[in-house]
Amino acid sequence: MRIDWLGVVIKRVALVSALVGLIAVPGFAKTGTDLMVTDVEGVVVLVSKACVDYGGNIRTFGVNYEECAGIRIKQGVANVTLMWNRVVKLALLPETKDGLKAEVTLIDGRVTTVNLVGGRVIGGTDLGYYEISLKQVRTIEPVNNDDEVKTPSK
């Protein structure tokens, strides 16, 4: 009787990947920020422990498709996480051929326009699980902005 070792290894890796995916389900043990989200119809919802999901249904080996500490923006060709503790308000602009843009009011009072990476806001509300595409959002305001703003060390 011959044992197909490669097949055994592949099955074990698949089992471990599936278990990791079960642990990383949306809304499970998140430490996101509470966000006040206004949609395009003017409905305002408090989203608890909110994250921005950037797709990717397969969660394996530490790949993070959700950002809970902020929102990803484009800075040139790079993706940058704009941390929620630096944001007073993020107002999405109408989508153009260049993609999603938003006007951001920062805690120091500056207002700047940024290009968003895309995604959807996910989290919990008093009625249950919440998700909305950023294309359907008008404004986002962090509510628990009490975290100390951290500056990079030299």
N, CA and C atoms as an extended XYZ file, in Angstrom:
462
Properties=species:S:1:pos:R:3:atomname:S:1:resname:S:1:resid:I:1 pbc="F F F"
N         0.840       -1.184        0.000 N   MET     1
C         0.000        0.000        0.000 CA  MET     1
C         0.886        1.248        0.000 C   MET     1
N         0.698        2.077       -0.984 N   ARG     2
C         1.509        3.282       -1.150 CA  ARG     2
C         0.766        4.484       -0.571 C   ARG     2
N         1.455        5.335        0.179 N   ILE     3
C         0.846        6.530        0.767 CA  ILE     3
C         1.218        7.738       -0.083 C   ILE     3
N         0.222        8.490       -0.458 N   ASP     4
C         0.437        9.713       -1.233 CA  ASP     4
C         0.724       10.847       -0.248 C   ASP     4
N         2.011       11.028        0.106 N   TRP     5
C         2.397       12.013        1.123 CA  TRP     5
C         2.034       13.431        0.716 C   TRP     5
N         2.181       13.732       -0.552 N   LEU     6
C         1.843       15.075       -1.010 CA  LEU     6
C         0.351       15.354       -0.791 C   LEU     6
N        -0.487       14.382       -1.097 N   GLY     7
C        -1.924       14.538       -0.888 CA  GLY     7
C        -2.265       14.742        0.576 C   GLY     7
N        -1.577       14.010        1.472 N   VAL     8
C        -1.809       14.135        2.916 CA  VAL     8
C        -1.424       15.535        3.386 C   VAL     8
N        -0.286       16.030        2.921 N   VAL     9
C         0.184       17.363        3.316 CA  VAL     9
C        -0.787       18.434        2.821 C   VAL     9
N        -1.234       18.325        1.578 N   ILE    10
C        -2.155       19.318        1.030 CA  ILE    10
C        -3.462       19.329        1.823 C   ILE    10
N        -3.971       18.160        2.193 N   LYS    11
C        -5.213       18.099        2.968 CA  LYS    11
C        -5.034       18.732        4.342 C   LYS    11
N        -3.889       18.507        4.968 N   ARG    12
C        -3.649       19.104        6.292 CA  ARG    12
C        -3.516       20.615        6.205 C   ARG    12
N        -2.836       21.104        5.188 N   VAL    13
C        -2.709       22.557        5.004 CA  VAL    13
C        -4.089       23.164        4.750 C   VAL    13
N        -4.911       22.496        3.948 N   ALA    14
C        -6.263       22.986        3.687 CA  ALA    14
C        -7.098       23.017        4.959 C   ALA    14
N        -6.949       22.003        5.814 N   LEU    15
C        -7.685       21.963        7.074 CA  LEU    15
C        -7.262       23.107        7.991 C   LEU    15
N        -5.967       23.342        8.112 N   VAL    16
C        -5.473       24.437        8.951 CA  VAL    16
C        -5.962       25.778        8.400 C   VAL    16
N        -5.913       25.958        7.077 N   SER    17
C        -6.388       27.204        6.457 CA  SER    17
C        -7.861       27.427        6.732 C   SER    17
N        -8.649       26.353        6.655 N   ALA    18
C       -10.083       26.472        6.925 CA  ALA    18
C       -10.331       26.862        8.369 C   ALA    18
N        -9.568       26.297        9.300 N   LEU    19
C        -9.740       26.641       10.709 CA  LEU    19
C        -9.350       28.084       10.978 C   LEU    19
N        -8.276       28.546       10.349 N   VAL    20
C        -7.874       29.946       10.500 CA  VAL    20
C        -8.967       30.849        9.947 C   VAL    20
N        -9.571       30.495        8.818 N   GLY    21
C       -10.662       31.273        8.233 CA  GLY    21
C       -11.867       31.341        9.142 C   GLY    21
N       -12.159       30.263        9.866 N   LEU    22
C       -13.289       30.275       10.793 CA  LEU    22
C       -13.048       31.210       11.953 C   LEU    22
N       -11.813       31.295       12.397 N   ILE    23
C       -11.486       32.168       13.518 CA  ILE    23
C       -11.580       33.628       13.108 C   ILE    23
N       -11.271       33.934       11.853 N   ALA    24
C       -11.222       35.319       11.380 CA  ALA    24
C       -12.506       35.761       10.685 C   ALA    24
N       -13.656       35.274       11.137 N   VAL    25
C       -14.911       35.686       10.513 CA  VAL    25
C       -15.215       37.139       10.854 C   VAL    25
N       -15.887       37.863        9.946 N   PRO    26
C       -16.198       39.265       10.212 CA  PRO    26
C       -17.020       39.420       11.481 C   PRO    26
N       -16.678       40.451       12.269 N   GLY    27
C       -17.448       40.748       13.468 CA  GLY    27
C       -17.043       39.935       14.676 C   GLY    27
N       -16.069       39.043       14.543 N   PHE    28
C       -15.669       38.193       15.661 CA  PHE    28
C       -14.443       38.786       16.335 C   PHE    28
N       -14.591       39.210       17.575 N   ALA    29
C       -13.483       39.726       18.386 CA  ALA    29
C       -12.746       40.883       17.702 C   ALA    29
N       -13.454       41.785       17.095 N   LYS    30
C       -12.832       42.935       16.456 CA  LYS    30
C       -12.582       44.030       17.488 C   LYS    30
N       -11.588       44.837       17.225 N   THR    31
C       -11.309       45.970       18.090 CA  THR    31
C       -11.372       47.256       17.270 C   THR    31
N       -12.325       47.335       16.370 N   GLY    32
C       -12.456       48.494       15.509 CA  GLY    32
C       -12.960       49.715       16.254 C   GLY    32
N       -13.028       50.802       15.542 N   THR    33
C       -13.498       52.076       16.059 CA  THR    33
C       -15.002       52.190       15.843 C   THR    33
N       -15.686       52.865       16.745 N   ASP    34
C       -17.103       53.150       16.532 CA  ASP    34
C       -17.210       54.303       15.537 C   ASP    34
N       -18.027       54.115       14.510 N   LEU    35
C       -18.169       55.117       13.455 CA  LEU    35
C       -19.632       55.508       13.296 C   LEU    35
N       -19.881       56.791       13.092 N   MET    36
C       -21.198       57.287       12.735 CA  MET    36
C       -21.200       57.375       11.209 C   MET    36
N       -22.001       56.514       10.563 N   VAL    37
C       -22.026       56.426        9.101 CA  VAL    37
C       -23.358       56.977        8.593 C   VAL    37
N       -23.272       57.906        7.625 N   THR    38
C       -24.458       58.433        6.959 CA  THR    38
C       -24.431       57.919        5.525 C   THR    38
N       -25.531       57.242        5.113 N   ASP    39
C       -25.555       56.703        3.748 CA  ASP    39
C       -26.108       57.732        2.773 C   ASP    39
N       -26.175       57.372        1.496 N   VAL    40
C       -26.595       58.310        0.454 CA  VAL    40
C       -28.062       58.708        0.570 C   VAL    40
N       -28.842       57.951        1.347 N   GLU    41
C       -30.248       58.321        1.574 CA  GLU    41
C       -30.422       59.171        2.827 C   GLU    41
N       -29.318       59.480        3.516 N   GLY    42
C       -29.380       60.313        4.710 CA  GLY    42
C       -29.609       59.554        6.004 C   GLY    42
N       -29.625       58.232        5.958 N   VAL    43
C       -29.807       57.421        7.162 CA  VAL    43
C       -28.497       57.389        7.943 C   VAL    43
N       -28.572       57.736        9.237 N   VAL    44
C       -27.395       57.777       10.103 CA  VAL    44
C       -27.420       56.567       11.023 C   VAL    44
N       -26.291       55.834       11.068 N   VAL    45
C       -26.198       54.615       11.863 CA  VAL    45
C       -24.893       54.635       12.647 C   VAL    45
N       -24.976       54.273       13.936 N   LEU    46
C       -23.772       54.093       14.739 CA  LEU    46
C       -23.303       52.656       14.535 C   LEU    46
N       -22.111       52.500       13.989 N   VAL    47
C       -21.545       51.178       13.714 CA  VAL    47
C       -20.461       50.906       14.755 C   VAL    47
N       -20.686       49.897       15.579 N   SER    48
C       -19.738       49.555       16.650 CA  SER    48
C       -18.647       48.637       16.114 C   SER    48
N       -17.437       48.846       16.623 N   LYS    49
C       -16.275       48.022       16.245 CA  LYS    49
C       -16.173       47.872       14.739 C   LYS    49
N       -16.253       49.008       14.061 N   ALA    50
C       -16.273       49.017       12.598 CA  ALA    50
C       -14.889       48.763       12.017 C   ALA    50
N       -14.883       48.098       10.880 N   CYS    51
C       -13.686       47.874       10.082 CA  CYS    51
C       -14.045       48.170        8.638 C   CYS    51
N       -13.038       48.386        7.815 N   VAL    52
C       -13.267       48.500        6.386 CA  VAL    52
C       -12.725       47.220        5.759 C   VAL    52
N       -13.603       46.508        5.049 N   ASP    53
C       -13.254       45.241        4.419 CA  ASP    53
C       -12.891       45.517        2.968 C   ASP    53
N       -11.764       44.986        2.544 N   TYR    54
C       -11.283       45.211        1.180 CA  TYR    54
C       -11.400       43.974        0.306 C   TYR    54
N       -12.290       43.056        0.680 N   GLY    55
C       -12.503       41.868       -0.141 CA  GLY    55
C       -11.630       40.728        0.303 C   GLY    55
N       -11.575       39.712       -0.512 N   GLY    56
C       -10.767       38.547       -0.169 CA  GLY    56
C       -11.494       37.659        0.801 C   GLY    56
N       -12.192       36.662        0.305 N   ASN    57
C       -12.942       35.766        1.169 CA  ASN    57
C       -12.059       34.711        1.808 C   ASN    57
N       -10.855       34.522        1.298 N   ILE    58
C        -9.962       33.512        1.856 CA  ILE    58
C        -8.999       34.204        2.805 C   ILE    58
N        -9.056       33.855        4.076 N   ARG    59
C        -8.188       34.450        5.079 CA  ARG    59
C        -7.197       33.388        5.534 C   ARG    59
N        -5.970       33.500        5.062 N   THR    60
C        -4.978       32.493        5.426 CA  THR    60
C        -3.657       33.141        5.769 C   THR    60
N        -2.968       32.533        6.685 N   PHE    61
C        -1.599       32.877        7.045 CA  PHE    61
C        -1.377       34.360        7.294 C   PHE    61
N        -2.279       34.995        8.036 N   GLY    62
C        -2.085       36.364        8.486 CA  GLY    62
C        -2.405       37.443        7.469 C   GLY    62
N        -2.920       37.096        6.301 N   VAL    63
C        -3.280       38.112        5.311 CA  VAL    63
C        -4.509       38.848        5.826 C   VAL    63
N        -4.419       40.164        5.934 N   ASN    64
C        -5.500       40.952        6.514 CA  ASN    64
C        -6.215       41.741        5.425 C   ASN    64
N        -7.466       41.382        5.172 N   TYR    65
C        -8.262       42.091        4.185 CA  TYR    65
C        -9.154       43.136        4.844 C   TYR    65
N        -9.083       43.247        6.166 N   GLU    66
C        -9.884       44.223        6.889 CA  GLU    66
C        -8.962       45.187        7.615 C   GLU    66
N        -9.346       46.455        7.614 N   GLU    67
C        -8.596       47.482        8.324 CA  GLU    67
C        -9.514       48.048        9.389 C   GLU    67
N        -9.127       47.890       10.653 N   CYS    68
C        -9.971       48.344       11.753 CA  CYS    68
C        -9.472       49.648       12.380 C   CYS    68
N        -8.224       49.998       12.153 N   ALA    69
C        -7.652       51.184       12.776 CA  ALA    69
C        -7.828       52.445       11.940 C   ALA    69
N        -8.258       52.276       10.680 N   GLY    70
C        -8.404       53.425        9.808 CA  GLY    70
C        -8.970       53.023        8.468 C   GLY    70
N        -8.707       53.846        7.459 N   ILE    71
C        -9.195       53.583        6.110 CA  ILE    71
C        -8.031       53.741        5.140 C   ILE    71
N        -7.958       52.861        4.169 N   ARG    72
C        -6.843       52.902        3.220 CA  ARG    72
C        -7.107       53.931        2.127 C   ARG    72
N        -6.068       54.731        1.884 N   ILE    73
C        -6.124       55.753        0.841 CA  ILE    73
C        -4.914       55.568       -0.060 C   ILE    73
N        -4.966       56.210       -1.230 N   LYS    74
C        -3.835       56.184       -2.156 CA  LYS    74
C        -3.004       57.438       -1.929 C   LYS    74
N        -1.700       57.246       -1.856 N   GLN    75
C        -0.776       58.375       -1.805 CA  GLN    75
C         0.254       58.097       -2.893 C   GLN    75
N         0.034       58.691       -4.063 N   GLY    76
C         0.821       58.319       -5.227 CA  GLY    76
C         0.409       56.915       -5.649 C   GLY    76
N         1.380       56.012       -5.764 N   VAL    77
C         1.060       54.627       -6.114 CA  VAL    77
C         0.969       53.738       -4.886 C   VAL    77
N         1.222       54.302       -3.715 N   ALA    78
C         1.218       53.523       -2.471 CA  ALA    78
C        -0.148       53.576       -1.785 C   ALA    78
N        -0.441       52.523       -1.027 N   ASN    79
C        -1.607       52.516       -0.149 CA  ASN    79
C        -1.152       52.940        1.240 C   ASN    79
N        -1.905       53.833        1.865 N   VAL    80
C        -1.583       54.345        3.199 CA  VAL    80
C        -2.833       54.195        4.063 C   VAL    80
N        -2.653       53.804        5.325 N   THR    81
C        -3.795       53.738        6.231 CA  THR    81
C        -3.923       55.071        6.955 C   THR    81
N        -5.007       55.770        6.669 N   LEU    82
C        -5.338       57.004        7.379 CA  LEU    82
C        -6.029       56.576        8.670 C   LEU    82
N        -5.382       56.793        9.799 N   MET    83
C        -5.882       56.314       11.081 CA  MET    83
C        -7.099       57.123       11.523 C   MET    83
N        -8.102       56.406       12.065 N   TRP    84
C        -9.335       57.072       12.510 CA  TRP    84
C        -9.065       58.106       13.589 C   TRP    84
N        -8.027       57.898       14.427 N   ASN    85
C        -7.766       58.856       15.501 CA  ASN    85
C        -7.211       60.181       14.983 C   ASN    85
N        -6.991       60.309       13.692 N   ARG    86
C        -6.563       61.567       13.077 CA  ARG    86
C        -7.706       62.260       12.321 C   ARG    86
N        -8.865       61.579       12.247 N   VAL    87
C        -9.971       62.053       11.409 CA  VAL    87
C       -11.103       62.607       12.257 C   VAL    87
N       -11.609       63.779       11.864 N   VAL    88
C       -12.831       64.324       12.455 CA  VAL    88
C       -14.017       63.882       11.608 C   VAL    88
N       -13.876       64.045       10.285 N   LYS    89
C       -14.961       63.680        9.373 CA  LYS    89
C       -14.390       63.325        8.009 C   LYS    89
N       -14.998       62.309        7.396 N   LEU    90
C       -14.644       61.907        6.052 CA  LEU    90
C       -15.921       62.008        5.221 C   LEU    90
N       -15.935       62.893        4.223 N   ALA    91
C       -17.114       63.098        3.379 CA  ALA    91
C       -16.793       62.600        1.972 C   ALA    91
N       -17.502       61.554        1.544 N   LEU    92
C       -17.254       60.990        0.230 CA  LEU    92
C       -17.818       61.890       -0.855 C   LEU    92
N       -17.065       62.018       -1.923 N   LEU    93
C       -17.459       62.828       -3.069 CA  LEU    93
C       -18.071       61.910       -4.128 C   LEU    93
N       -18.854       62.457       -5.059 N   PRO    94
C       -19.417       61.605       -6.108 CA  PRO    94
C       -18.303       60.869       -6.862 C   PRO    94
N       -18.569       59.588       -7.179 N   GLU    95
C       -17.564       58.761       -7.854 CA  GLU    95
C       -17.317       59.287       -9.266 C   GLU    95
N       -16.055       59.294       -9.663 N   THR    96
C       -15.670       59.728      -11.009 CA  THR    96
C       -14.933       58.580      -11.694 C   THR    96
N       -14.501       58.823      -12.925 N   LYS    97
C       -13.729       57.797      -13.640 CA  LYS    97
C       -12.393       57.528      -12.944 C   LYS    97
N       -11.950       58.463      -12.097 N   ASP    98
C       -10.701       58.289      -11.351 CA  ASP    98
C       -10.911       57.485      -10.073 C   ASP    98
N       -12.152       57.112       -9.765 N   GLY    99
C       -12.435       56.314       -8.571 CA  GLY    99
C       -13.095       57.110       -7.465 C   GLY    99
N       -13.047       56.521       -6.263 N   LEU   100
C       -13.661       57.158       -5.091 CA  LEU   100
C       -12.716       58.180       -4.479 C   LEU   100
N       -13.267       59.347       -4.174 N   LYS   101
C       -12.508       60.397       -3.492 CA  LYS   101
C       -13.295       60.837       -2.281 C   LYS   101
N       -12.587       61.382       -1.307 N   ALA   102
C       -13.246       61.897       -0.111 CA  ALA   102
C       -12.537       63.160        0.351 C   ALA   102
N       -13.322       64.030        0.972 N   GLU   103
C       -12.773       65.217        1.615 CA  GLU   103
C       -12.647       64.880        3.097 C   GLU   103
N       -11.436       64.976        3.623 N   VAL   104
C       -11.169       64.582        5.005 CA  VAL   104
C       -10.841       65.812        5.838 C   VAL   104
N       -11.535       65.946        6.974 N   THR   105
C       -11.207       66.967        7.957 CA  THR   105
C       -10.392       66.281        9.046 C   THR   105
N        -9.152       66.731        9.215 N   LEU   106
C        -8.250       66.139       10.205 CA  LEU   106
C        -8.375       66.849       11.544 C   LEU   106
N        -7.873       66.223       12.601 N   ILE   107
C        -8.033       66.789       13.943 CA  ILE   107
C        -7.300       68.113       14.119 C   ILE   107
N        -6.288       68.367       13.277 N   ASP   108
C        -5.582       69.646       13.374 CA  ASP   108
C        -6.287       70.755       12.589 C   ASP   108
N        -7.478       70.435       12.005 N   GLY   109
C        -8.261       71.432       11.291 CA  GLY   109
C        -8.044       71.450        9.786 C   GLY   109
N        -7.002       70.792        9.315 N   ARG   110
C        -6.757       70.770        7.869 CA  ARG   110
C        -7.834       69.960        7.156 C   ARG   110
N        -8.151       70.383        5.941 N   VAL   111
C        -9.093       69.658        5.088 CA  VAL   111
C        -8.338       69.292        3.818 C   VAL   111
N        -8.399       68.026        3.446 N   THR   112
C        -7.684       67.562        2.266 CA  THR   112
C        -8.539       66.556        1.504 C   THR   112
N        -8.299       66.466        0.205 N   THR   113
C        -8.996       65.484       -0.624 CA  THR   113
C        -8.080       64.290       -0.826 C   THR   113
N        -8.638       63.083       -0.647 N   VAL   114
C        -7.855       61.854       -0.788 CA  VAL   114
C        -8.554       60.898       -1.745 C   VAL   114
N        -7.772       60.003       -2.333 N   ASN   115
C        -8.307       58.928       -3.166 CA  ASN   115
C        -8.454       57.692       -2.282 C   ASN   115
N        -9.646       57.103       -2.281 N   LEU   116
C        -9.891       55.915       -1.466 CA  LEU   116
C        -9.560       54.652       -2.253 C   LEU   116
N        -9.179       53.608       -1.524 N   VAL   117
C        -8.868       52.326       -2.150 CA  VAL   117
C       -10.150       51.583       -2.517 C   VAL   117
N       -11.239       51.846       -1.817 N   GLY   118
C       -12.504       51.145       -2.054 CA  GLY   118
C       -12.869       50.356       -0.822 C   GLY   118
N       -13.741       49.385       -0.960 N   GLY   119
C       -14.092       48.537        0.164 CA  GLY   119
C       -15.497       48.782        0.687 C   GLY   119
N       -15.751       48.219        1.866 N   ARG   120
C       -17.063       48.360        2.500 CA  ARG   120
C       -16.872       48.435        4.008 C   ARG   120
N       -17.722       49.211        4.666 N   VAL   121
C       -17.694       49.334        6.124 CA  VAL   121
C       -18.502       48.173        6.690 C   VAL   121
N       -17.912       47.478        7.670 N   ILE   122
C       -18.601       46.380        8.346 CA  ILE   122
C       -18.505       46.587        9.845 C   ILE   122
N       -19.445       46.025       10.576 N   GLY   123
C       -19.432       46.133       12.029 CA  GLY   123
C       -20.789       45.764       12.587 C   GLY   123
N       -21.067       46.210       13.795 N   GLY   124
C       -22.325       45.874       14.441 CA  GLY   124
C       -23.151       47.108       14.731 C   GLY   124
N       -24.470       46.934       14.736 N   THR   125
C       -25.397       47.993       15.143 CA  THR   125
C       -26.328       47.408       16.191 C   THR   125
N       -27.221       48.231       16.708 N   ASP   126
C       -28.183       47.721       17.693 CA  ASP   126
C       -29.132       46.701       17.065 C   ASP   126
N       -29.223       46.673       15.735 N   LEU   127
C       -30.101       45.711       15.059 CA  LEU   127
C       -29.372       44.472       14.556 C   LEU   127
N       -28.037       44.484       14.535 N   GLY   128
C       -27.295       43.320       14.065 CA  GLY   128
C       -26.091       43.698       13.224 C   GLY   128
N       -25.637       42.729       12.425 N   TYR   129
C       -24.457       42.905       11.566 CA  TYR   129
C       -24.736       43.954       10.499 C   TYR   129
N       -23.744       44.833       10.229 N   TYR   130
C       -23.905       45.949        9.303 CA  TYR   130
C       -22.813       45.885        8.256 C   TYR   130
N       -23.176       46.108        7.013 N   GLU   131
C       -22.183       46.266        5.955 CA  GLU   131
C       -22.734       47.183        4.884 C   GLU   131
N       -21.855       48.048        4.376 N   ILE   132
C       -22.253       48.987        3.328 CA  ILE   132
C       -21.031       49.297        2.479 C   ILE   132
N       -21.225       49.310        1.170 N   SER   133
C       -20.160       49.672        0.242 CA  SER   133
C       -19.817       51.146        0.440 C   SER   133
N       -18.542       51.477        0.330 N   LEU   134
C       -18.151       52.886        0.456 CA  LEU   134
C       -18.816       53.741       -0.617 C   LEU   134
N       -19.205       53.128       -1.741 N   LYS   135
C       -19.888       53.871       -2.806 CA  LYS   135
C       -21.269       54.351       -2.357 C   LYS   135
N       -21.814       53.739       -1.309 N   GLN   136
C       -23.143       54.096       -0.809 CA  GLN   136
C       -23.084       54.964        0.452 C   GLN   136
N       -21.891       55.406        0.829 N   VAL   137
C       -21.692       56.202        2.044 CA  VAL   137
C       -21.543       57.665        1.673 C   VAL   137
N       -22.169       58.525        2.485 N   ARG   138
C       -22.021       59.970        2.297 CA  ARG   138
C       -20.945       60.510        3.251 C   ARG   138
N       -21.039       60.168        4.559 N   THR   139
C       -20.035       60.633        5.528 CA  THR   139
C       -19.723       59.539        6.541 C   THR   139
N       -18.511       59.632        7.098 N   ILE   140
C       -18.079       58.765        8.206 CA  ILE   140
C       -17.433       59.660        9.246 C   ILE   140
N       -17.886       59.500       10.502 N   GLU   141
C       -17.300       60.265       11.605 CA  GLU   141
C       -16.946       59.309       12.744 C   GLU   141
N       -15.659       59.221       13.093 N   PRO   142
C       -15.288       58.386       14.243 CA  PRO   142
C       -15.873       58.962       15.520 C   PRO   142
N       -16.440       58.115       16.393 N   VAL   143
C       -17.038       58.604       17.628 CA  VAL   143
C       -16.136       58.439       18.825 C   VAL   143
N       -15.307       57.449       18.847 N   ASN   144
C       -14.409       57.293       19.989 CA  ASN   144
C       -12.987       57.616       19.564 C   ASN   144
N       -12.785       58.902       19.329 N   ASN   145
C       -11.491       59.397       18.883 CA  ASN   145
C       -10.575       59.710       20.060 C   ASN   145
N       -10.728       58.973       21.173 N   ASP   146
C        -9.975       59.277       22.375 CA  ASP   146
C        -8.555       58.739       22.354 C   ASP   146
N        -8.258       57.833       21.410 N   ASP   147
C        -6.916       57.273       21.333 CA  ASP   147
C        -5.901       58.375       21.091 C   ASP   147
N        -4.769       58.268       21.747 N   GLU   148
C        -3.713       59.249       21.578 CA  GLU   148
C        -3.183       59.164       20.144 C   GLU   148
N        -2.998       60.304       19.505 N   VAL   149
C        -2.437       60.317       18.173 CA  VAL   149
C        -0.958       60.032       18.289 C   VAL   149
N        -0.525       59.008       17.598 N   LYS   150
C         0.870       58.583       17.674 CA  LYS   150
C         1.638       59.154       16.496 C   LYS   150
N         2.804       59.726       16.774 N   THR   151
C         3.654       60.227       15.712 CA  THR   151
C         4.807       59.249       15.536 C   THR   151
N         5.272       59.065       14.310 N   PRO   152
C         6.362       58.125       14.083 CA  PRO   152
C         7.622       58.524       14.844 C   PRO   152
N         8.273       57.542       15.431 N   SER   153
C         9.524       57.828       16.147 CA  SER   153
C        10.665       57.906       15.139 C   SER   153
N        11.662       58.701       15.492 N   LYS   154
C        12.800       58.897       14.566 CA  LYS   154
C        13.861       57.866       14.811 C   LYS   154
